[in-house]
mmCIF file of C-alpha atoms and ligand atoms in Angstrom:
data_model
loop_
_atom_site.group_PDB
_atom_site.id
_atom_site.type_symbol
_atom_site.label_atom_id
_atom_site.label_comp_id
_atom_site.label_asym_id
_atom_site.label_seq_id
_atom_site.Cartn_x
_atom_site.Cartn_y
_atom_site.Cartn_z
ATOM 1 C CA GLU E 541 11.990 10.363 -30.984
ATOM 2 C CA HIS E 542 12.915 8.644 -27.759
ATOM 3 C CA TRP E 543 15.435 6.504 -29.610
ATOM 4 C CA GLU E 544 16.965 9.565 -31.319
ATOM 5 C CA LEU E 545 17.551 11.139 -27.920
ATOM 6 C CA ASN E 546 18.949 8.110 -26.139
ATOM 7 C CA GLN E 547 20.201 5.728 -28.836
ATOM 8 C CA HIS E 548 20.398 3.034 -26.195
ATOM 9 C CA PHE E 549 19.995 0.007 -28.464
ATOM 10 C CA ASP E 550 20.509 -1.071 -32.054
ATOM 11 C CA TYR E 551 18.164 0.909 -34.333
ATOM 12 C CA ARG E 552 17.632 -2.188 -36.522
ATOM 13 C CA ILE E 553 15.633 -3.754 -33.669
ATOM 14 C CA LEU E 554 13.244 -0.812 -33.763
ATOM 15 C CA LEU E 555 12.913 -1.049 -37.543
ATOM 16 C CA LYS E 556 11.904 -4.708 -37.294
ATOM 17 C CA LEU E 557 9.095 -3.709 -34.919
ATOM 18 C CA LYS E 558 8.018 -0.614 -36.844
ATOM 19 C CA GLU E 559 4.902 -2.117 -38.399
ATOM 20 C CA ASP E 560 3.663 -3.656 -35.150
ATOM 21 C CA LEU E 561 4.368 -0.502 -33.174
ATOM 22 C CA GLU E 562 2.526 1.680 -35.655
ATOM 23 C CA LYS E 563 -0.605 -0.416 -35.212
ATOM 24 C CA ILE E 564 -0.768 0.554 -31.544
ATOM 25 C CA LYS E 565 -2.954 3.588 -31.036
ATOM 26 C CA ALA E 566 -3.040 5.039 -27.543
ATOM 27 C CA LYS E 567 -6.516 5.843 -26.259
ATOM 28 C CA LYS E 568 -7.405 8.795 -24.093
ATOM 29 C CA GLY E 569 -7.089 7.968 -20.393
ATOM 30 C CA THR E 570 -7.722 9.605 -17.078
ATOM 31 C CA ALA E 571 -5.341 11.689 -14.962
ATOM 32 C CA LEU E 572 -7.586 11.995 -11.926
ATOM 33 C CA ASN E 573 -5.565 12.938 -8.853
ATOM 34 C CA CYS E 574 -2.248 12.344 -10.627
ATOM 35 C CA GLY E 575 -0.791 15.473 -9.036
ATOM 36 C CA LYS E 576 0.957 18.569 -10.278
ATOM 37 C CA GLY E 577 3.823 16.515 -11.690
ATOM 38 C CA VAL E 578 1.558 14.945 -14.315
ATOM 39 C CA LEU E 579 -0.762 17.910 -14.877
ATOM 40 C CA GLU E 580 2.080 20.372 -15.448
ATOM 41 C CA GLU E 581 4.718 18.241 -17.158
ATOM 42 C CA LEU E 582 2.388 16.484 -19.599
ATOM 43 C CA LYS E 583 0.745 19.657 -20.883
ATOM 44 C CA PRO E 584 -1.223 19.825 -23.160
ATOM 45 C CA LEU E 585 -3.012 16.884 -21.602
ATOM 46 C CA ALA E 586 -6.239 15.475 -23.075
ATOM 47 C CA THR E 587 -8.181 13.394 -20.543
ATOM 48 C CA LEU E 588 -11.608 11.776 -20.327
ATOM 49 C CA GLU E 589 -12.520 14.063 -17.424
ATOM 50 C CA ASP E 590 -11.941 17.075 -19.697
ATOM 51 C CA GLU E 591 -14.811 15.785 -21.830
ATOM 52 C CA GLY E 592 -17.098 16.435 -18.851
ATOM 53 C CA LEU E 593 -17.709 12.725 -18.168
ATOM 54 C CA THR E 594 -18.823 11.470 -14.777
ATOM 55 C CA LEU E 595 -16.639 8.977 -12.932
ATOM 56 C CA LYS E 596 -18.951 6.155 -13.995
ATOM 57 C CA GLU E 597 -18.681 7.246 -17.630
ATOM 58 C CA ILE E 598 -14.867 7.456 -17.373
ATOM 59 C CA VAL E 599 -14.779 3.885 -16.064
ATOM 60 C CA GLU E 600 -17.084 2.734 -18.871
ATOM 61 C CA ARG E 601 -14.876 4.368 -21.521
ATOM 62 C CA VAL E 602 -11.656 2.867 -20.149
ATOM 63 C CA GLU E 603 -13.417 -0.499 -19.970
ATOM 64 C CA LYS E 604 -14.690 -0.272 -23.541
ATOM 65 C CA ASP E 605 -11.226 0.669 -24.853
ATOM 66 C CA LEU E 606 -9.541 -2.115 -22.912
ATOM 67 C CA LEU E 607 -12.014 -4.786 -23.996
ATOM 68 C CA GLU E 608 -11.648 -3.737 -27.621
ATOM 69 C CA PHE E 609 -8.191 -5.295 -27.784
ATOM 70 C CA ALA E 610 -8.009 -7.592 -24.757
ATOM 71 C CA ASP E 611 -8.080 -11.364 -25.193
ATOM 72 C CA ASP E 612 -7.467 -14.364 -22.916
ATOM 73 C CA GLU E 613 -3.725 -13.703 -22.918
ATOM 74 C CA THR E 614 -3.896 -10.017 -21.961
ATOM 75 C CA VAL E 615 -2.170 -8.745 -18.846
ATOM 76 C CA ALA E 616 -2.457 -5.063 -17.848
ATOM 77 C CA ILE E 617 0.582 -3.321 -16.380
ATOM 78 C CA ASN E 618 0.517 0.181 -14.998
ATOM 79 C CA VAL E 619 3.609 2.046 -16.206
ATOM 80 C CA ALA E 620 2.082 5.520 -16.017
ATOM 81 C CA SER E 621 3.751 8.381 -14.154
ATOM 82 C CA THR E 622 3.913 8.144 -10.375
ATOM 83 C CA GLU E 623 0.906 9.639 -8.573
ATOM 84 C CA PRO E 624 0.897 11.316 -5.146
ATOM 85 C CA THR E 625 -0.308 8.960 -2.405
ATOM 86 C CA PRO E 626 -3.953 9.700 -1.570
ATOM 87 C CA GLU E 627 -5.230 9.700 1.979
ATOM 88 C CA PHE E 628 -6.781 6.336 2.807
ATOM 89 C CA ASP E 629 -10.536 6.697 3.321
ATOM 90 C CA PRO E 630 -12.067 3.561 4.876
ATOM 91 C CA GLU E 631 -15.503 4.541 3.586
ATOM 92 C CA TYR E 632 -14.427 4.314 -0.063
ATOM 93 C CA HIS E 633 -11.182 2.313 -0.104
ATOM 94 C CA ALA E 634 -11.722 -0.482 2.421
ATOM 95 C CA THR E 635 -14.387 -2.482 0.587
ATOM 96 C CA LEU E 636 -15.430 -3.140 -2.979
ATOM 97 C CA GLU E 637 -18.916 -1.920 -2.130
ATOM 98 C CA GLY E 638 -17.430 1.402 -0.918
ATOM 99 C CA PHE E 639 -15.237 1.797 -4.001
ATOM 100 C CA GLU E 640 -18.131 1.138 -6.372
ATOM 101 C CA ARG E 641 -20.219 3.603 -4.379
ATOM 102 C CA ALA E 642 -17.494 6.248 -4.918
ATOM 103 C CA ILE E 643 -17.894 5.643 -8.667
ATOM 104 C CA GLU E 644 -21.718 5.815 -8.485
ATOM 105 C CA GLU E 645 -21.607 8.995 -6.347
ATOM 106 C CA ASP E 646 -19.043 10.586 -8.698
ATOM 107 C CA ARG E 647 -16.565 10.999 -5.812
ATOM 108 C CA ARG E 648 -13.637 11.792 -8.091
ATOM 109 C CA ASP E 649 -11.753 13.207 -5.097
ATOM 110 C CA LYS E 650 -11.532 9.640 -3.728
ATOM 111 C CA VAL E 651 -9.995 7.783 -6.669
ATOM 112 C CA THR E 652 -6.780 8.011 -8.643
ATOM 113 C CA ALA E 653 -6.211 7.055 -12.265
ATOM 114 C CA SER E 654 -4.141 3.997 -11.271
ATOM 115 C CA MET E 655 -6.994 2.714 -9.084
ATOM 116 C CA LEU E 656 -9.407 3.045 -11.992
ATOM 117 C CA TYR E 657 -7.132 1.212 -14.453
ATOM 118 C CA ALA E 658 -6.683 -1.575 -11.880
ATOM 119 C CA TYR E 659 -10.433 -1.695 -11.204
ATOM 120 C CA VAL E 660 -11.355 -2.056 -14.868
ATOM 121 C CA SER E 661 -8.698 -4.733 -15.514
ATOM 122 C CA LEU E 662 -9.477 -6.865 -12.471
ATOM 123 C CA LYS E 663 -13.245 -6.563 -12.922
ATOM 124 C CA ASN E 664 -12.825 -8.062 -16.381
ATOM 125 C CA GLY E 665 -10.588 -10.931 -15.242
ATOM 126 C CA ILE E 666 -7.436 -9.349 -16.692
ATOM 127 C CA PRO E 667 -4.354 -9.932 -14.489
ATOM 128 C CA PHE E 668 -2.888 -6.628 -13.368
ATOM 129 C CA ALA E 669 0.521 -5.433 -12.197
ATOM 130 C CA ASN E 670 1.461 -2.073 -10.793
ATOM 131 C CA PHE E 671 5.016 -1.184 -11.849
ATOM 132 C CA THR E 672 4.794 2.206 -10.127
ATOM 133 C CA PRO E 673 4.680 3.425 -6.522
ATOM 134 C CA SER E 674 1.097 4.659 -7.082
ATOM 135 C CA VAL E 675 -1.551 3.089 -4.847
ATOM 136 C CA SER E 676 -3.403 1.293 -7.645
ATOM 137 C CA SER E 677 -4.598 -2.272 -6.857
ATOM 138 C CA SER E 678 -3.141 -2.274 -3.332
ATOM 139 C CA ILE E 679 -6.214 -0.770 -1.652
ATOM 140 C CA PRO E 680 -8.299 -3.397 0.192
ATOM 141 C CA ALA E 681 -11.308 -2.711 -2.074
ATOM 142 C CA LEU E 682 -9.402 -3.808 -5.173
ATOM 143 C CA LYS E 683 -7.762 -6.757 -3.422
ATOM 144 C CA GLU E 684 -11.300 -7.876 -2.590
ATOM 145 C CA LEU E 685 -12.296 -7.466 -6.230
ATOM 146 C CA ALA E 686 -9.380 -9.640 -7.417
ATOM 147 C CA GLU E 687 -10.308 -12.360 -4.931
ATOM 148 C CA ARG E 688 -13.965 -12.268 -5.929
ATOM 149 C CA VAL E 689 -13.343 -12.349 -9.661
ATOM 150 C CA GLY E 690 -10.542 -14.897 -9.218
ATOM 151 C CA VAL E 691 -7.773 -12.986 -10.973
ATOM 152 C CA PRO E 692 -4.116 -12.548 -9.922
ATOM 153 C CA HIS E 693 -2.372 -9.200 -9.426
ATOM 154 C CA ALA E 694 0.997 -7.939 -8.178
ATOM 155 C CA GLY E 695 2.959 -4.791 -7.313
ATOM 156 C CA ASN E 696 4.203 -2.231 -6.380
ATOM 157 C CA ASP E 697 6.995 -0.261 -8.030
ATOM 158 C CA GLY E 698 9.454 -2.154 -10.228
ATOM 159 C CA LYS E 699 12.751 -2.981 -8.490
ATOM 160 C CA THR E 700 15.065 -2.192 -11.380
ATOM 161 C CA GLY E 701 18.015 -0.124 -10.220
ATOM 162 C CA GLU E 702 19.384 1.363 -7.035
ATOM 163 C CA THR E 703 16.826 -0.466 -4.862
ATOM 164 C CA LEU E 704 17.720 -3.778 -6.518
ATOM 165 C CA VAL E 705 21.357 -3.234 -5.528
ATOM 166 C CA LYS E 706 20.376 -2.024 -2.041
ATOM 167 C CA THR E 707 18.192 -5.033 -1.282
ATOM 168 C CA THR E 708 20.871 -7.393 -2.621
ATOM 169 C CA LEU E 709 23.647 -5.743 -0.625
ATOM 170 C CA ALA E 710 21.871 -4.959 2.662
ATOM 171 C CA PRO E 711 21.561 -8.699 3.533
ATOM 172 C CA MET E 712 25.363 -8.995 3.351
ATOM 173 C CA PHE E 713 25.704 -6.548 6.254
ATOM 174 C CA ALA E 714 23.108 -8.539 8.189
ATOM 175 C CA TYR E 715 24.727 -11.947 7.420
ATOM 176 C CA ARG E 716 28.156 -10.717 8.615
ATOM 177 C CA ASN E 717 26.670 -8.900 11.601
ATOM 178 C CA LEU E 718 28.048 -5.574 10.375
ATOM 179 C CA LYS E 719 25.978 -2.786 11.864
ATOM 180 C CA VAL E 720 24.763 -0.261 9.306
ATOM 181 C CA LEU E 721 24.961 3.188 10.876
ATOM 182 C CA GLY E 722 23.709 5.163 7.926
ATOM 183 C CA TRP E 723 22.789 4.725 4.258
ATOM 184 C CA MET E 724 22.628 7.586 1.810
ATOM 185 C CA GLY E 725 21.253 7.114 -1.698
ATOM 186 C CA TYR E 726 21.261 10.026 -4.096
ATOM 187 C CA ASN E 727 19.523 9.458 -7.434
ATOM 188 C CA ILE E 728 19.581 11.677 -10.502
ATOM 189 C CA LEU E 729 17.635 11.044 -13.674
ATOM 190 C CA GLY E 730 16.467 12.780 -16.839
ATOM 191 C CA ASP E 731 13.446 12.208 -19.085
ATOM 192 C CA LEU E 732 9.780 12.713 -18.270
ATOM 193 C CA ASP E 733 9.878 10.422 -15.203
ATOM 194 C CA GLY E 734 12.541 12.716 -13.725
ATOM 195 C CA LYS E 735 10.475 15.812 -14.519
ATOM 196 C CA VAL E 736 7.352 14.362 -12.893
ATOM 197 C CA LEU E 737 9.312 13.227 -9.840
ATOM 198 C CA ALA E 738 10.733 16.739 -9.481
ATOM 199 C CA HIS E 739 7.294 17.666 -8.097
ATOM 200 C CA GLU E 740 7.232 17.206 -4.351
ATOM 201 C CA GLN E 741 3.971 15.235 -3.967
ATOM 202 C CA ASN E 742 4.731 12.825 -6.816
ATOM 203 C CA LYS E 743 8.296 12.412 -5.524
ATOM 204 C CA ARG E 744 7.157 11.546 -1.986
ATOM 205 C CA SER E 745 5.486 8.282 -3.160
ATOM 206 C CA LYS E 746 8.772 7.188 -4.776
ATOM 207 C CA ILE E 747 10.990 8.149 -1.844
ATOM 208 C CA VAL E 748 8.840 6.273 0.656
ATOM 209 C CA SER E 749 9.035 3.223 -1.612
ATOM 210 C CA LYS E 750 12.852 3.406 -1.930
ATOM 211 C CA ASP E 751 13.672 4.414 1.633
ATOM 212 C CA LYS E 752 12.089 1.728 3.780
ATOM 213 C CA VAL E 753 13.760 -1.349 2.246
ATOM 214 C CA VAL E 754 17.040 -1.215 4.198
ATOM 215 C CA GLY E 755 15.306 -1.149 7.589
ATOM 216 C CA LYS E 756 12.962 -3.952 6.558
ATOM 217 C CA ILE E 757 15.945 -6.169 5.711
ATOM 218 C CA LEU E 758 18.157 -5.296 8.675
ATOM 219 C CA GLY E 759 15.396 -5.402 11.265
ATOM 220 C CA TYR E 760 16.401 -1.959 12.568
ATOM 221 C CA TYR E 761 16.262 1.457 10.950
ATOM 222 C CA PRO E 762 19.647 3.139 10.444
ATOM 223 C CA TYR E 763 19.874 6.822 9.574
ATOM 224 C CA THR E 764 18.965 7.197 5.877
ATOM 225 C CA ILE E 765 18.947 9.880 3.232
ATOM 226 C CA THR E 766 17.094 9.014 0.045
ATOM 227 C CA GLU E 767 16.957 11.724 -2.598
ATOM 228 C CA ILE E 768 15.847 11.916 -6.206
ATOM 229 C CA ASN E 769 16.512 14.854 -8.457
ATOM 230 C CA TYR E 770 15.878 15.742 -12.063
ATOM 231 C CA PHE E 771 19.002 16.047 -14.209
ATOM 232 C CA PRO E 772 17.890 16.839 -17.784
ATOM 233 C CA SER E 773 21.014 15.982 -19.797
ATOM 234 C CA LEU E 774 21.021 12.392 -18.488
ATOM 235 C CA GLN E 775 17.865 11.667 -20.516
ATOM 236 C CA ASP E 776 16.997 8.005 -19.903
ATOM 237 C CA ASN E 777 20.100 7.347 -17.781
ATOM 238 C CA LYS E 778 19.617 7.017 -14.075
ATOM 239 C CA THR E 779 22.609 7.360 -11.801
ATOM 240 C CA ALA E 780 22.576 6.543 -8.112
ATOM 241 C CA PHE E 781 25.370 7.340 -5.662
ATOM 242 C CA ASP E 782 25.188 5.357 -2.444
ATOM 243 C CA PHE E 783 27.250 5.771 0.684
ATOM 244 C CA ILE E 784 27.009 3.244 3.510
ATOM 245 C CA HIS E 785 28.585 3.838 6.894
ATOM 246 C CA PHE E 786 28.917 0.670 8.920
ATOM 247 C CA GLN E 787 30.529 -0.691 12.041
ATOM 248 C CA GLY E 788 32.486 -3.946 12.393
ATOM 249 C CA PHE E 789 34.651 -5.807 14.907
ATOM 250 C CA LEU E 790 35.652 -3.787 18.000
ATOM 251 C CA GLY E 791 33.203 -1.087 16.956
ATOM 252 C CA THR E 792 35.428 0.034 14.084
ATOM 253 C CA LYS E 793 33.646 2.290 11.582
ATOM 254 C CA MET E 794 34.101 1.622 7.877
ATOM 255 C CA LYS E 795 32.617 2.891 4.584
ATOM 256 C CA PHE E 796 31.236 1.396 1.400
ATOM 257 C CA TYR E 797 30.344 3.350 -1.737
ATOM 258 C CA PHE E 798 28.719 2.347 -4.982
ATOM 259 C CA ILE E 799 27.567 4.022 -8.164
ATOM 260 C CA TRP E 800 24.785 2.510 -10.241
ATOM 261 C CA ASP E 801 24.556 3.940 -13.722
ATOM 262 C CA ALA E 802 21.873 2.325 -15.839
ATOM 263 C CA ILE E 803 19.432 3.058 -18.613
ATOM 264 C CA ASP E 804 15.990 3.164 -17.113
ATOM 265 C CA ALA E 805 13.967 1.648 -19.942
ATOM 266 C CA ILE E 806 16.525 -1.103 -20.548
ATOM 267 C CA VAL E 807 16.413 -2.311 -16.949
ATOM 268 C CA ALA E 808 12.622 -1.934 -16.682
ATOM 269 C CA ALA E 809 11.364 -3.519 -19.925
ATOM 270 C CA PRO E 810 12.480 -7.129 -19.309
ATOM 271 C CA LEU E 811 10.911 -7.021 -15.849
ATOM 272 C CA VAL E 812 7.623 -5.860 -17.309
ATOM 273 C CA LEU E 813 7.739 -8.828 -19.713
ATOM 274 C CA ASP E 814 8.610 -11.319 -16.964
ATOM 275 C CA ILE E 815 5.873 -10.008 -14.685
ATOM 276 C CA ALA E 816 3.349 -10.326 -17.524
ATOM 277 C CA ARG E 817 4.439 -13.917 -18.246
ATOM 278 C CA PHE E 818 4.292 -14.939 -14.591
ATOM 279 C CA LEU E 819 0.873 -13.355 -14.072
ATOM 280 C CA LEU E 820 -0.498 -15.045 -17.157
ATOM 281 C CA LEU E 821 0.801 -18.390 -15.926
ATOM 282 C CA ALA E 822 -0.722 -17.678 -12.501
ATOM 283 C CA LYS E 823 -4.080 -16.950 -14.135
ATOM 284 C CA LYS E 824 -3.935 -20.124 -16.229
ATOM 285 C CA LYS E 825 -3.183 -22.130 -13.088
ATOM 286 C CA GLY E 826 -6.178 -20.615 -11.320
ATOM 287 C CA GLN E 827 -4.332 -18.356 -8.859
ATOM 288 C CA LYS E 828 -6.199 -15.347 -7.568
ATOM 289 C CA GLY E 829 -5.537 -12.261 -5.491
ATOM 290 C CA VAL E 830 -2.104 -10.856 -4.658
ATOM 291 C CA VAL E 831 0.724 -13.069 -5.947
ATOM 292 C CA LYS E 832 3.161 -12.239 -3.184
ATOM 293 C CA GLU E 833 5.745 -14.644 -4.646
ATOM 294 C CA LEU E 834 6.399 -11.991 -7.313
ATOM 295 C CA ALA E 835 7.898 -9.722 -4.618
ATOM 296 C CA PHE E 836 11.290 -10.239 -6.307
ATOM 297 C CA PHE E 837 10.245 -7.736 -8.968
ATOM 298 C CA PHE E 838 9.039 -4.936 -6.683
ATOM 299 C CA LYS E 839 10.381 -2.280 -4.333
ATOM 300 C CA SER E 840 7.211 -2.283 -2.215
ATOM 301 C CA PRO E 841 5.886 -5.822 -2.577
ATOM 302 C CA MET E 842 2.284 -6.369 -1.530
ATOM 303 C CA ASP E 843 1.315 -8.611 1.384
ATOM 304 C CA THR E 844 4.820 -9.671 2.386
ATOM 305 C CA ASP E 845 7.589 -8.362 4.593
ATOM 306 C CA GLU E 846 10.278 -10.149 2.581
ATOM 307 C CA TYR E 847 12.505 -7.475 0.989
ATOM 308 C CA ASN E 848 15.730 -9.525 0.767
ATOM 309 C CA THR E 849 16.391 -10.106 -2.971
ATOM 310 C CA HIS E 850 18.144 -13.456 -2.366
ATOM 311 C CA ARG E 851 15.227 -14.882 -0.405
ATOM 312 C CA GLN E 852 12.696 -13.355 -2.813
ATOM 313 C CA PHE E 853 14.422 -15.161 -5.676
ATOM 314 C CA GLU E 854 14.247 -18.519 -3.855
ATOM 315 C CA ILE E 855 10.550 -17.935 -3.106
ATOM 316 C CA LEU E 856 9.898 -17.079 -6.764
ATOM 317 C CA LYS E 857 11.714 -20.216 -7.988
ATOM 318 C CA LYS E 858 9.863 -22.485 -5.575
ATOM 319 C CA TRP E 859 6.507 -20.960 -6.512
ATOM 320 C CA PHE E 860 7.235 -21.264 -10.232
ATOM 321 C CA GLU E 861 8.411 -24.883 -9.987
ATOM 322 C CA ALA E 862 5.355 -25.868 -7.976
ATOM 323 C CA LEU E 863 3.066 -24.052 -10.403
ATOM 324 C CA VAL E 864 4.445 -25.623 -13.595
ATOM 325 C CA SER E 865 4.322 -29.097 -12.105
ATOM 326 C CA SER E 866 0.752 -28.656 -10.794
HETATM 327 N N1 NAD C 1485 13.436 1.763 -14.401
HETATM 328 C C1 NAD C 1485 12.248 2.313 -14.588
HETATM 329 O O1 NAD C 1485 11.978 2.834 -15.655
HETATM 330 C C2 NAD C 1485 11.213 2.260 -13.487
HETATM 331 C C3 NAD C 1485 11.462 1.520 -12.329
HETATM 332 C C4 NAD C 1485 10.479 1.458 -11.346
HETATM 333 C C5 NAD C 1485 9.302 2.153 -11.502
HETATM 334 N N2 NAD C 1485 9.103 2.900 -12.611
HETATM 335 C C6 NAD C 1485 7.858 3.666 -12.703
HETATM 336 O O2 NAD C 1485 7.219 3.349 -13.922
HETATM 337 C C7 NAD C 1485 6.541 4.509 -14.408
HETATM 338 C C8 NAD C 1485 6.990 4.779 -15.827
HETATM 339 O O3 NAD C 1485 8.362 5.116 -15.866
HETATM 340 P P1 NAD C 1485 8.970 5.770 -17.202
HETATM 341 O O4 NAD C 1485 10.405 6.013 -16.984
HETATM 342 O O5 NAD C 1485 8.528 4.969 -18.382
HETATM 343 O O6 NAD C 1485 8.194 7.152 -17.173
HETATM 344 P P2 NAD C 1485 7.821 8.114 -18.391
HETATM 345 O O7 NAD C 1485 7.579 9.445 -17.760
HETATM 346 O O8 NAD C 1485 8.819 7.997 -19.484
HETATM 347 O O9 NAD C 1485 6.459 7.494 -18.937
HETATM 348 C C9 NAD C 1485 5.257 7.603 -18.235
HETATM 349 C C10 NAD C 1485 4.125 7.616 -19.253
HETATM 350 O O10 NAD C 1485 2.888 7.594 -18.532
HETATM 351 C C11 NAD C 1485 1.976 8.462 -19.205
HETATM 352 N N3 NAD C 1485 0.956 8.817 -18.203
HETATM 353 C C12 NAD C 1485 1.101 9.634 -17.134
HETATM 354 N N4 NAD C 1485 -0.042 9.664 -16.419
HETATM 355 C C13 NAD C 1485 -0.921 8.848 -17.064
HETATM 356 C C14 NAD C 1485 -2.259 8.466 -16.807
HETATM 357 N N5 NAD C 1485 -2.898 8.913 -15.740
HETATM 358 N N6 NAD C 1485 -2.855 7.611 -17.664
HETATM 359 C C15 NAD C 1485 -2.182 7.121 -18.746
HETATM 360 N N7 NAD C 1485 -0.912 7.452 -19.042
HETATM 361 C C16 NAD C 1485 -0.286 8.303 -18.196
HETATM 362 C C17 NAD C 1485 2.830 9.605 -19.709
HETATM 363 O O11 NAD C 1485 2.214 10.251 -20.769
HETATM 364 C C18 NAD C 1485 4.104 8.872 -20.150
HETATM 365 O O12 NAD C 1485 3.987 8.452 -21.479
HETATM 366 C C19 NAD C 1485 6.844 5.643 -13.428
HETATM 367 O O13 NAD C 1485 5.808 5.729 -12.490
HETATM 368 C C20 NAD C 1485 8.113 5.163 -12.761
HETATM 369 O O14 NAD C 1485 8.299 5.724 -11.486
HETATM 370 C C21 NAD C 1485 10.015 2.950 -13.616
#
């Protein structure tokens, strides 16, 4: 159905995969604290919580389903819809003991679906990546779990489109000492992701993730506008219009514009594959905890302040070369 709507690659490729794809049966998951965007746009939604399960039982079901197909080569990647950002609660999010207590005490107000998927994966030694702006494995409790179990993880939010261009271009202004006065990025997209992000709380997580990168690279925060809006007829196309106002020699003001027009799934899928390969290699080489060298792939990389794509790529290469020769 998705192919019929978008027709963004050769249908023969899909036919070759038909048999394998048909073997994949999605299992019921959880949508705890996924916000209005998910609850309203994915209707009718069948979740484990609707079956009246406790939090502990939900975790056990997700774990059972995951372990049914997982093997030594499995990597889990969260590509579910973006969740609203929950308020950090030190009692339940700061330590593994606190997080597991939230599960025992059935504190479903304290966890989100992406945290639970990360918890189950990491607990079972399955490397995990968060391709979304949702909180997921970035809370201290789950970082502690990854360290304890000895499993690598990475995130957050795949850097596939406008932000990739922004974080590649922003360093140029810094290198040439051109002062960025303002940066506007206006994104429109169709499909379900666009519908979910049309809901204010879900959208906020994404905007925060996209907005901060320019300031992080420049070392100062110019005036920014970052907007995302749903545009149904675009389907899986995502178009970004960026306007950059900057100042050069003798204080002269100049302008730069770009338009990024890409197909969301086509720019995201190869990154998901690369992240999975790198995490599997990291696991095989005994790495554990946050793999910050994978920052190159993410808009909001964990445990690093390096947002410059050029430097991130050098860091990734160095890490990879050292790992394969170790
Ligand atoms: N270029 C990109 O596509 C790109 C780039 C960066 C980040 N992301 C993020 O990746 C995610 C997926 O993007 P997409 O375009 O494929 O979105 P999509 O809306 O097409 O797909 C999301 C899928 O997640 C499922 N889902 C929602 N909540 C779930 C839950 N709690 N448990 C299990 N499944 C759930 C939905 O049913 C849907 O099938 C989004 O969060 C998006 O913001 C995508």
